PDB file of C-alpha atoms in Angstrom:
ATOM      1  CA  UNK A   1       9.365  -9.952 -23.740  1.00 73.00           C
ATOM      2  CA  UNK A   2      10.044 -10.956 -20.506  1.00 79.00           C
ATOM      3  CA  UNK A   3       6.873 -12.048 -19.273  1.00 78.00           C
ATOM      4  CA  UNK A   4       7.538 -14.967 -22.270  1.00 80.00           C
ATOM      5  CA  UNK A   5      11.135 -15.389 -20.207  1.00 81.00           C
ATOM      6  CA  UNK A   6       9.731 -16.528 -17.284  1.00 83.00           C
ATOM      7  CA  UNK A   7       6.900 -18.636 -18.924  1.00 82.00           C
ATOM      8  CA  UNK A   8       9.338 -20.045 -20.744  1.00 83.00           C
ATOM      9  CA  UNK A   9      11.576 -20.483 -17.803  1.00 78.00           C
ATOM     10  CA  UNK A  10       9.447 -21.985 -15.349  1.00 78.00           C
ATOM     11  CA  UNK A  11       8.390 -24.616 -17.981  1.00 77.00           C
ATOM     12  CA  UNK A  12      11.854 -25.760 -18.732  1.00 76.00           C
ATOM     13  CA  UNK A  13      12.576 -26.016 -14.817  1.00 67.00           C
ATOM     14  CA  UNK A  14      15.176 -23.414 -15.022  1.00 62.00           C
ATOM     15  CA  UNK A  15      13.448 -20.930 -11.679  1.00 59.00           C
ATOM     16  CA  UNK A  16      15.855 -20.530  -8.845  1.00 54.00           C
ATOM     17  CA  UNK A  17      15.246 -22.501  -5.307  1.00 50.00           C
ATOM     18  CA  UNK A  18      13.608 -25.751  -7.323  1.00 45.00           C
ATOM     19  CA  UNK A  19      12.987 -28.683  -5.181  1.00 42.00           C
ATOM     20  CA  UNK A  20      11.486 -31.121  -7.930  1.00 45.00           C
ATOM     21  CA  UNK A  21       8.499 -32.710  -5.074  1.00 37.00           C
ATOM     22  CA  UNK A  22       7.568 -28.706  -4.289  1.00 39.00           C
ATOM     23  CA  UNK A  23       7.456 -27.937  -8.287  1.00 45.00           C
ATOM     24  CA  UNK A  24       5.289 -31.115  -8.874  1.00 44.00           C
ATOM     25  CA  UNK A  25       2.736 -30.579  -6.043  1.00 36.00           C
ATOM     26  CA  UNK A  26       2.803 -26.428  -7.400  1.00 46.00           C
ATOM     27  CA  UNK A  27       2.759 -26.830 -10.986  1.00 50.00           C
ATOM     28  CA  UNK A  28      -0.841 -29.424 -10.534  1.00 42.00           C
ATOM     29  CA  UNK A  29      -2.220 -25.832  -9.116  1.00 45.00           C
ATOM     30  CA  UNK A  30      -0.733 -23.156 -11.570  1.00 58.00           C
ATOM     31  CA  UNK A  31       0.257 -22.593 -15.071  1.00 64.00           C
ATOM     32  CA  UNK A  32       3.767 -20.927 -15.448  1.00 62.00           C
ATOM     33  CA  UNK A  33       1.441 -18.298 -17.927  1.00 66.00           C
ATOM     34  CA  UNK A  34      -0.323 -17.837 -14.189  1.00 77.00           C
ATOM     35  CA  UNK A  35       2.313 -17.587 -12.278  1.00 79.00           C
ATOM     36  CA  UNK A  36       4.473 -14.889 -14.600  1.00 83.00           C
ATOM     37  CA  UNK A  37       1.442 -12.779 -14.738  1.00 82.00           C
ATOM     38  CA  UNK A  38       0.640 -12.788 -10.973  1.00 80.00           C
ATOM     39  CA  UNK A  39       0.908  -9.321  -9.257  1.00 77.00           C
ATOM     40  CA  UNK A  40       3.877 -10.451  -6.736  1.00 76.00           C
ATOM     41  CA  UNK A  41       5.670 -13.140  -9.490  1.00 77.00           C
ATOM     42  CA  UNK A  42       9.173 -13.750  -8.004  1.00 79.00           C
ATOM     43  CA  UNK A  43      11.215 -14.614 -10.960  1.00 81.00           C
ATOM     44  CA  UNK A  44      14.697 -14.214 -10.926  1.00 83.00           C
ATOM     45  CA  UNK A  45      16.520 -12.205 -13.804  1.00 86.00           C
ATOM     46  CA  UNK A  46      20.201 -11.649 -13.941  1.00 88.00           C
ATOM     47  CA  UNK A  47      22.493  -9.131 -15.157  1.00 93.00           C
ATOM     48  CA  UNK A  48      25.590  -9.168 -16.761  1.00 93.00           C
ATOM     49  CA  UNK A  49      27.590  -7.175 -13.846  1.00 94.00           C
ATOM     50  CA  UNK A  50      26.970  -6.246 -10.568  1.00 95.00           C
ATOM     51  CA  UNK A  51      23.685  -3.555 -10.232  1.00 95.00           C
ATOM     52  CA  UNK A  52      23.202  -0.784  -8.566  1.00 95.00           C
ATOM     53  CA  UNK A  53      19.893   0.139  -9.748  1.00 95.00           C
ATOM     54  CA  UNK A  54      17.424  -0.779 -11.683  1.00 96.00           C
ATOM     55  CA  UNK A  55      14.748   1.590 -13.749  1.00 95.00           C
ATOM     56  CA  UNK A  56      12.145   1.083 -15.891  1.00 95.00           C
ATOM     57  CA  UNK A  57      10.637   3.418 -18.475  1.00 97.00           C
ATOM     58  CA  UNK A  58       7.936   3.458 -20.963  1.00 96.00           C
ATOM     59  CA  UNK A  59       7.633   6.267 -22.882  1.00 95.00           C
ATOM     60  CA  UNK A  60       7.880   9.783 -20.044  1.00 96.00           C
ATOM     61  CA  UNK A  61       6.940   7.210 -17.435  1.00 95.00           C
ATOM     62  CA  UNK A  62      10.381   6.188 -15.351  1.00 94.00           C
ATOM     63  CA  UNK A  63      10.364   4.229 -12.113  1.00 91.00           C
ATOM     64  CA  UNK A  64      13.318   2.858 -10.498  1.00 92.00           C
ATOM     65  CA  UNK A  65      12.954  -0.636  -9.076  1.00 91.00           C
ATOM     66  CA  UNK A  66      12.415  -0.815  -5.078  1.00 89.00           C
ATOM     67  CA  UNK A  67      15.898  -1.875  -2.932  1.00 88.00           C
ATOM     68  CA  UNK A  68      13.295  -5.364  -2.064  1.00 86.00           C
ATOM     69  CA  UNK A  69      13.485  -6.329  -5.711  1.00 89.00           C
ATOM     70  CA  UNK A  70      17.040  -6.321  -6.017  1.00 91.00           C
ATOM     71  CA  UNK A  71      19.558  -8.724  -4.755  1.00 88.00           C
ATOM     72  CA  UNK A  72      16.899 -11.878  -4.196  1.00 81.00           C
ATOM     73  CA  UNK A  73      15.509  -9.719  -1.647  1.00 74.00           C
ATOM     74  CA  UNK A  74      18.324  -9.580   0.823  1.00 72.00           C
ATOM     75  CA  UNK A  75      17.733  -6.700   2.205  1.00 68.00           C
ATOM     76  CA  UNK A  76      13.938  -8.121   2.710  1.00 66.00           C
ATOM     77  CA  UNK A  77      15.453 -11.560   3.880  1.00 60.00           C
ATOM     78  CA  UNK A  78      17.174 -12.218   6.916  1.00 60.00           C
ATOM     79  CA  UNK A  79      17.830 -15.937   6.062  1.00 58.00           C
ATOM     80  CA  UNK A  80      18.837 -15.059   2.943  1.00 56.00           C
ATOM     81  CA  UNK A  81      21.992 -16.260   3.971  1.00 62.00           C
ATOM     82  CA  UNK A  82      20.854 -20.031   5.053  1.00 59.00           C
ATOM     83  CA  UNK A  83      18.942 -19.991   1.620  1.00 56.00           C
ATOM     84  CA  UNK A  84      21.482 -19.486  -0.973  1.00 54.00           C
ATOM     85  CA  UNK A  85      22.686 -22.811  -1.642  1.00 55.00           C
ATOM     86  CA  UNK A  86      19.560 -23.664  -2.755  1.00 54.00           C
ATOM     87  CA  UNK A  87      18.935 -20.989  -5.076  1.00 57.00           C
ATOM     88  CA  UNK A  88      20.913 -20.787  -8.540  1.00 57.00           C
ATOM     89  CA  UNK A  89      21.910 -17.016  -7.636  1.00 56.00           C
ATOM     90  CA  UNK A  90      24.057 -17.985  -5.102  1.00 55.00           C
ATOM     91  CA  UNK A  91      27.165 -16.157  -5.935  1.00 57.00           C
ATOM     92  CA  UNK A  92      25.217 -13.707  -8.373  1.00 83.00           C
ATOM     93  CA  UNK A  93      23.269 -11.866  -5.727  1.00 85.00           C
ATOM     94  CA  UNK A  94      24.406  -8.526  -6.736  1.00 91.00           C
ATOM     95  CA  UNK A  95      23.300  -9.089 -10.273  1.00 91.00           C
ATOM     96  CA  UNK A  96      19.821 -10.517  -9.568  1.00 89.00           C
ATOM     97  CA  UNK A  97      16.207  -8.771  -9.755  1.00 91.00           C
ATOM     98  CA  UNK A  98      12.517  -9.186 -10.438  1.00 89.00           C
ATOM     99  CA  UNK A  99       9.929  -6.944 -11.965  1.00 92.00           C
ATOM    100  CA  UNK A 100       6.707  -6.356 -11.909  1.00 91.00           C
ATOM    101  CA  UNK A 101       5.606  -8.912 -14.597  1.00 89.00           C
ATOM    102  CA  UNK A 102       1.966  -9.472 -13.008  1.00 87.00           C
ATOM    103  CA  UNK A 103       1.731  -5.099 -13.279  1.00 90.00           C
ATOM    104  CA  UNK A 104       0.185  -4.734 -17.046  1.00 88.00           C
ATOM    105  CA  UNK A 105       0.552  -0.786 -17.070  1.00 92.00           C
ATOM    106  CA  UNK A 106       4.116  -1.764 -18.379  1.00 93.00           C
ATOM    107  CA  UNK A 107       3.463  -3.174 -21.377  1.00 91.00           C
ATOM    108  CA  UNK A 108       5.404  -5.769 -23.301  1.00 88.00           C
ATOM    109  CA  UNK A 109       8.045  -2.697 -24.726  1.00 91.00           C
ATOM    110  CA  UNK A 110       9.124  -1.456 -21.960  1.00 94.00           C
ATOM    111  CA  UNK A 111      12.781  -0.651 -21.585  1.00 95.00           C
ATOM    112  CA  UNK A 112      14.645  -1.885 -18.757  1.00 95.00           C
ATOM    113  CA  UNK A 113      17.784   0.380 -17.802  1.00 96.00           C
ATOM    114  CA  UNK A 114      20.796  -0.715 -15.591  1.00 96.00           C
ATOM    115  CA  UNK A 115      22.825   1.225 -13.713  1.00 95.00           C
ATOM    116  CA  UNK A 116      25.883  -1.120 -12.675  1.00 96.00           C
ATOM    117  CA  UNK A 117      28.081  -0.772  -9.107  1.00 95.00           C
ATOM    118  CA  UNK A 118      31.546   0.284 -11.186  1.00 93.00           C
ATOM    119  CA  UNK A 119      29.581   3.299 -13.834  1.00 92.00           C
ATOM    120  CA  UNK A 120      30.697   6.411 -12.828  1.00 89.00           C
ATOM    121  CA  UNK A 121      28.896   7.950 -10.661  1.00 86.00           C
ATOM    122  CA  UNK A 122      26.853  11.299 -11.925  1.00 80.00           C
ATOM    123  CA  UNK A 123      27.790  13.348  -8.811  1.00 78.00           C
ATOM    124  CA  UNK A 124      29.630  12.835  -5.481  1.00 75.00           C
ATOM    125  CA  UNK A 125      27.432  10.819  -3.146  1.00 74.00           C
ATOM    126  CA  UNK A 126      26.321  12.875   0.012  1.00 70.00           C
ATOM    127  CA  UNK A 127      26.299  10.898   3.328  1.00 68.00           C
ATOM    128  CA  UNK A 128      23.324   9.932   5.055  1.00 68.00           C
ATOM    129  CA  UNK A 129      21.391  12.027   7.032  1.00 64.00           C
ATOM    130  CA  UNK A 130      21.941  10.515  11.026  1.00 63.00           C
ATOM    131  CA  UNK A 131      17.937  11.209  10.820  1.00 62.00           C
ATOM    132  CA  UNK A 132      17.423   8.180   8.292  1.00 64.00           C
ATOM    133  CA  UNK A 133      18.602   5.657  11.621  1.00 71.00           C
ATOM    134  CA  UNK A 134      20.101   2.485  11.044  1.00 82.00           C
ATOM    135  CA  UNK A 135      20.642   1.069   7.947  1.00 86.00           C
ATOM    136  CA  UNK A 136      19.715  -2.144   6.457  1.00 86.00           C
ATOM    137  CA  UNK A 137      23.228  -3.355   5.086  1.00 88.00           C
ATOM    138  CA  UNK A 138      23.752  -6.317   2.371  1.00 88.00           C
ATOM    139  CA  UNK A 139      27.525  -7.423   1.581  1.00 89.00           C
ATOM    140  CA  UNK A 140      28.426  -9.095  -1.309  1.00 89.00           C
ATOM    141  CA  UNK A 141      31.563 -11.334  -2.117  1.00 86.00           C
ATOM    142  CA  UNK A 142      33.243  -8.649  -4.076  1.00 89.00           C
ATOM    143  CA  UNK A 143      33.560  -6.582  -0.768  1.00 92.00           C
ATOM    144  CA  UNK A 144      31.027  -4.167  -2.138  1.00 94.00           C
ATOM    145  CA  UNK A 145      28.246  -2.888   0.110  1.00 93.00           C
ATOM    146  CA  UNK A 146      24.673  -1.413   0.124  1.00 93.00           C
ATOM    147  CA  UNK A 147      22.958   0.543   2.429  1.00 91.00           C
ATOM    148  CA  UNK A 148      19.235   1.369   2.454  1.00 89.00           C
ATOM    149  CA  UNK A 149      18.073   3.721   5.175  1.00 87.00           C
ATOM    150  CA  UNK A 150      14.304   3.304   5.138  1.00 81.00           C
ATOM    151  CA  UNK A 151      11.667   5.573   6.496  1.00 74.00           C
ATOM    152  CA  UNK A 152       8.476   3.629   7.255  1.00 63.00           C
ATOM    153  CA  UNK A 153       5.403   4.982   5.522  1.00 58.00           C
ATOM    154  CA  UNK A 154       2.812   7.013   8.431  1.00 53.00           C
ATOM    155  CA  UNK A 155      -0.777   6.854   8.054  1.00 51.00           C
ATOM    156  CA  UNK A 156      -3.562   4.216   8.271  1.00 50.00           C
ATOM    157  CA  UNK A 157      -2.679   2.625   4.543  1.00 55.00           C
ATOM    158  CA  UNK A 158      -1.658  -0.801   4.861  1.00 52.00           C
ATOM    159  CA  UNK A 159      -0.387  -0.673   1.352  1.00 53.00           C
ATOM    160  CA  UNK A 160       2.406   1.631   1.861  1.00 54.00           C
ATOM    161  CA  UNK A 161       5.434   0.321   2.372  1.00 53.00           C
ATOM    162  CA  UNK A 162       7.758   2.509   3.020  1.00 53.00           C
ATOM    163  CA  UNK A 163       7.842   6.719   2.398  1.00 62.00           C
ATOM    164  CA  UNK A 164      11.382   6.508   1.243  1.00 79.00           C
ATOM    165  CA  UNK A 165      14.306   4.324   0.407  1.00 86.00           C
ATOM    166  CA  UNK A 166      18.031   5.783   0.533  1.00 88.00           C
ATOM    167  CA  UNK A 167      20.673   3.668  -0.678  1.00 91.00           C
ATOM    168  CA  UNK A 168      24.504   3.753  -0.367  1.00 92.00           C
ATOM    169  CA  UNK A 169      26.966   1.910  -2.029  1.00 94.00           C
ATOM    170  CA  UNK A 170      30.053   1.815  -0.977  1.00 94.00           C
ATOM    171  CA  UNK A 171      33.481   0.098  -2.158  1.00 93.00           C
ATOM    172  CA  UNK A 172      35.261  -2.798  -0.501  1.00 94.00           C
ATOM    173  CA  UNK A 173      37.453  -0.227   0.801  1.00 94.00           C
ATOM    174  CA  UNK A 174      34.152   1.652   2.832  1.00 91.00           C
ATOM    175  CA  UNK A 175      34.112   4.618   0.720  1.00 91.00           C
ATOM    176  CA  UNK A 176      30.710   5.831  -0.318  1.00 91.00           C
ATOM    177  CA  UNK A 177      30.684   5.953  -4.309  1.00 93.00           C
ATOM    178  CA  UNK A 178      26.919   6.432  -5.154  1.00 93.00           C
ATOM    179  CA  UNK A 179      23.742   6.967  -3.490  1.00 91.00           C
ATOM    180  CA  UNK A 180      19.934   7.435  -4.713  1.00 89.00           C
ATOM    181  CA  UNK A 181      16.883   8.066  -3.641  1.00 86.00           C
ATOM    182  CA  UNK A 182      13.519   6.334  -3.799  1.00 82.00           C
ATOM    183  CA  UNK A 183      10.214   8.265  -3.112  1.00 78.00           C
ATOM    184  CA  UNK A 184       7.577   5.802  -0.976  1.00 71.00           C
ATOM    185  CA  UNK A 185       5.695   3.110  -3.184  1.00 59.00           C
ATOM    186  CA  UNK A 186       2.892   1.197  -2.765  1.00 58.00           C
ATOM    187  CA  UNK A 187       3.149  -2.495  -2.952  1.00 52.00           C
ATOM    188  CA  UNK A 188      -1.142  -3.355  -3.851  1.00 49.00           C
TER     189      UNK A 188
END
């Protein structure tokens, strides 16, 4: 259960970017119970190699992870860079996520599936449309590279983020070796 993995994480002390006054003052005001099972909890998992994607099922019900809840949020984050040394995922950035422990319609058994940056990929990547603009690109120490092309959401909903994600990896030689594609997601 990983809900129990962060309580039990944020009790020992063990949550990334801990400055000991900061904890004190914030755990007077909030139970690590509260915190894991708040809608927008930002707990830190790791994996055991670099990720590509992340997907979570229960039962028929499959839903990859949004490109913002990958990689401590660096491609969210533009002083991601100027945070790291604070933050005990400094030089595991490629293998960190978070999921949605606050959102109870995954329940306790759901499966988390990885998808790491060396599997084989399932089919040649295509290249990006030049419609999807400019990319959003986040490097990491292995010379690997993502790419998420974002198309913003349209409409008067607040809530939607984004109407699509497209992401690229690519080696530390620049070749594209896998893409996918993320349908728009609400973040309330």
């Amino acid at each position: 259960d990983l809900r129990l993995e962060c309580q039990v994480g944020l009790e020992a002390g063990l949550e990334s970017n801990r400055n000991p006054i900061l904890a004190g003052i914030a755990s007077l005001f909030s139970s690590p119970r509260s915190y894991c099972e708040r809608k927008e909890a930002k707990y830190l998992f790791f994996a055991d190699r670099p990720l590509f994607n992340v997907t979570l099922v229960h039962g028929a019900r499959r839903e990859a992870l949004p490109m913002d809840q990958l990689y401590a949020m660096a491609s969210d984050d533009p002083g991601l860079k100027d945070d790291l040394p604070f933050c005990d995922c400094e030089v595991l950035v490629d293998r960190t996520y978070f999921l949605p422990l606050g959102d109870r319609s995954w329940p306790d058994d759901t499966r988390v599936e990885f998808e790491y940056m060396d599997d084989p990929a399932a089919e040649a990547p295509a290249p990006p449309p030049a419609s999807q603009g400019k990319p959003i690109a986040v490097r990491f120490d292995s010379g690997y590279e993502v790419r998420v092309y974002r198309e913003r959401g349209r409409g008067r909903d607040p809530s939607v983020r984004a109407s699509s994600e497209l992401v690229v990896l690519y080696s530390p030689a620049g070749v594209p070796l896998k893409t996918r594609f993320r349908p728009g997601y609400a973040t309330s």
